[in-house]
Coordinates of C-alpha atoms in Angstrom, one line a residue:
X7 CA 0.0 0.0 0.0
X8 CA 1.4 3.4 -1.0
X9 CA 0.2 5.6 1.8
X10 CA 1.6 8.7 3.4
X11 CA 1.4 8.3 7.2
X12 CA 2.7 11.7 7.9
X13 CA 1.5 14.7 5.9
X14 CA 1.1 18.4 5.8
X15 CA -2.1 19.4 4.0
X16 CA -3.4 22.6 2.6
X17 CA -6.9 21.2 2.1
X18 CA -9.4 20.3 4.9
X19 CA -8.4 17.0 6.6
X20 CA -10.6 14.0 6.1
X21 CA -10.7 12.3 9.4
X22 CA -11.8 8.9 8.0
X23 CA -8.9 8.9 5.6
X24 CA -6.4 9.3 8.4
X25 CA -8.1 6.6 10.5
X26 CA -8.0 4.2 7.5
X27 CA -4.2 4.5 7.4
X28 CA -3.9 2.7 10.7
X29 CA -6.7 0.2 10.5
X30 CA -5.5 -3.4 10.6
X31 CA -6.5 -6.8 11.7
X32 CA -4.2 -6.8 14.8
X33 CA -5.7 -3.6 16.2
X34 CA -8.2 -3.8 19.0
X35 CA -8.3 -0.1 19.5
X36 CA -7.9 3.1 17.4
X37 CA -7.7 6.4 19.1
X38 CA -7.9 9.7 17.3
X39 CA -7.0 13.2 18.4
X40 CA -8.6 16.0 16.5
X41 CA -7.2 19.5 17.1
X42 CA -9.6 22.2 16.1
X43 CA -9.5 26.0 16.1
X44 CA -11.1 27.4 19.2
X45 CA -12.7 30.9 19.4
X46 CA -11.6 32.0 22.8
X47 CA -8.0 31.8 24.3
X48 CA -7.5 33.3 27.7
X49 CA -10.3 35.8 27.2
X50 CA -9.2 36.9 23.7
X51 CA -11.5 36.2 20.7
X52 CA -9.8 34.5 17.8
X53 CA -11.2 35.3 14.4
X54 CA -9.1 32.7 12.5
X55 CA -5.7 31.1 12.6
X56 CA -3.0 30.9 10.0
X57 CA -0.5 28.0 10.0
X58 CA 2.7 27.9 8.1
X59 CA 5.3 25.1 8.0
X60 CA 8.7 24.3 6.7
X61 CA 7.1 21.4 5.0
X62 CA 10.0 19.0 4.2
X63 CA 11.3 19.4 7.8
X64 CA 7.8 19.2 9.3
X65 CA 7.1 15.9 7.5
X66 CA 10.5 14.5 8.6
X67 CA 9.8 15.5 12.2
X68 CA 6.3 13.9 12.1
X69 CA 7.9 10.7 10.8
X70 CA 10.5 10.9 13.6
X71 CA 7.6 11.1 16.1
X72 CA 6.2 8.0 14.5
X73 CA 9.6 6.2 15.0
X74 CA 9.7 7.3 18.6
X75 CA 6.2 5.9 19.1
X76 CA 7.1 2.6 17.4
X77 CA 10.0 2.2 19.9
X78 CA 7.9 3.1 23.0
X79 CA 4.8 1.2 22.0
X80 CA 6.0 -1.5 19.5
X81 CA 2.6 -2.8 18.4
X82 CA 1.2 0.6 17.4
X83 CA 0.7 2.2 14.0
X84 CA 0.3 6.0 13.7
X85 CA -0.7 8.5 11.1
X86 CA -0.6 12.3 11.5
X87 CA -1.9 15.0 9.2
X88 CA -1.5 18.6 10.1
X89 CA -3.1 21.4 8.1
X90 CA -1.6 24.7 7.1
X91 CA -3.1 27.9 5.7
X92 CA -6.0 29.8 7.0
X93 CA -8.3 28.0 9.3
X94 CA -11.6 29.3 10.7
X95 CA -13.2 28.6 14.0
X96 CA -13.9 24.9 14.5
X97 CA -11.9 23.8 11.5
X98 CA -9.6 20.9 12.0
X99 CA -5.9 21.7 12.3
X100 CA -4.5 18.3 13.1
X101 CA -5.6 14.6 13.2
X102 CA -3.6 11.9 14.9
X103 CA -4.8 8.3 14.6
X104 CA -3.1 5.5 16.5
X105 CA -4.0 1.8 16.4
X106 CA -2.8 -0.9 18.8
X107 CA -3.9 -4.3 20.0
X108 CA -5.0 -2.7 23.3
X109 CA -6.5 0.7 24.2
X110 CA -3.9 1.9 26.8
X111 CA -1.1 2.0 24.3
X112 CA -3.3 3.8 21.7
X113 CA -4.3 6.5 24.3
X114 CA -0.7 7.0 25.5
X115 CA 0.9 7.1 22.1
X116 CA -1.7 9.5 20.8
X117 CA -1.1 11.9 23.7
X118 CA 2.6 11.6 23.3
X119 CA 2.3 12.4 19.6
X120 CA 0.5 15.8 20.1
X121 CA 2.9 16.8 22.8
X122 CA 5.9 16.0 20.6
X123 CA 4.3 17.9 17.6
X124 CA 4.2 21.0 19.8
X125 CA 7.8 20.4 20.9
X126 CA 9.7 19.6 17.7
X127 CA 7.7 20.1 14.4
X128 CA 8.3 23.4 12.6
X129 CA 4.8 24.6 12.2
X130 CA 4.1 28.2 13.0
X131 CA 0.7 29.6 14.1
X132 CA -0.5 33.2 13.7
X133 CA -3.5 34.2 15.8
X134 CA -5.8 36.7 14.2
X135 CA -7.7 38.2 17.1
X136 CA -10.7 40.5 17.1
X137 CA -8.2 43.3 18.1
X138 CA -5.0 42.4 16.2
X139 CA -2.7 39.6 15.3
X140 CA 0.2 37.7 16.9
X141 CA 2.6 35.0 15.7
X142 CA 2.7 32.5 18.5
X143 CA 6.3 31.4 19.4
X144 CA 6.9 27.8 19.9
X145 CA 3.7 25.7 19.8
X146 CA 3.9 25.2 23.5
X147 CA 3.4 29.0 23.7
X148 CA 6.3 29.4 26.1
X149 CA 8.9 31.2 24.0
X150 CA 8.0 34.2 21.8
X151 CA 9.8 34.9 18.5
X152 CA 12.6 37.4 19.0
X153 CA 11.6 39.3 15.9
X154 CA 7.9 38.8 16.5
X155 CA 7.5 36.4 13.6
X156 CA 8.9 33.0 12.6
X157 CA 12.0 32.6 10.6
X158 CA 13.3 29.4 9.1
X159 CA 16.4 29.9 11.3
X160 CA 14.1 29.1 14.2
X161 CA 14.1 25.4 13.2
X162 CA 17.8 25.1 12.7

């Protein structure tokens, strides 16, 4: 089967397509994480988000997360699709699907994946608020960009 388990997409993500990538006879569980655009963040109203990515590196890092998960939970299979471009409120930004023989590994691996995405994948988010706009620094929102916006050097 020629499938891409790790993708950056510009079009809306089809949840079923991501799930189908991990379906298999050995699986007794499939967990999904669906990250969506929320309207309110710490009292500020979001109008829409804009995601950008250094695509070749982002896909490489998503695959690296897949390798990490295979080492930590050997019987799992994972697929991740992250969207870039403009996303309106409630649109899907990321879908992670994990299958495993038992549910615990699927839950744990799925949570691990979203945390690692925020730590290591070069995807940048710009919040368009009702009263302005801001590039969010790292995806954990702990370190702002020195210049106020992302730079490819930020991933090197």
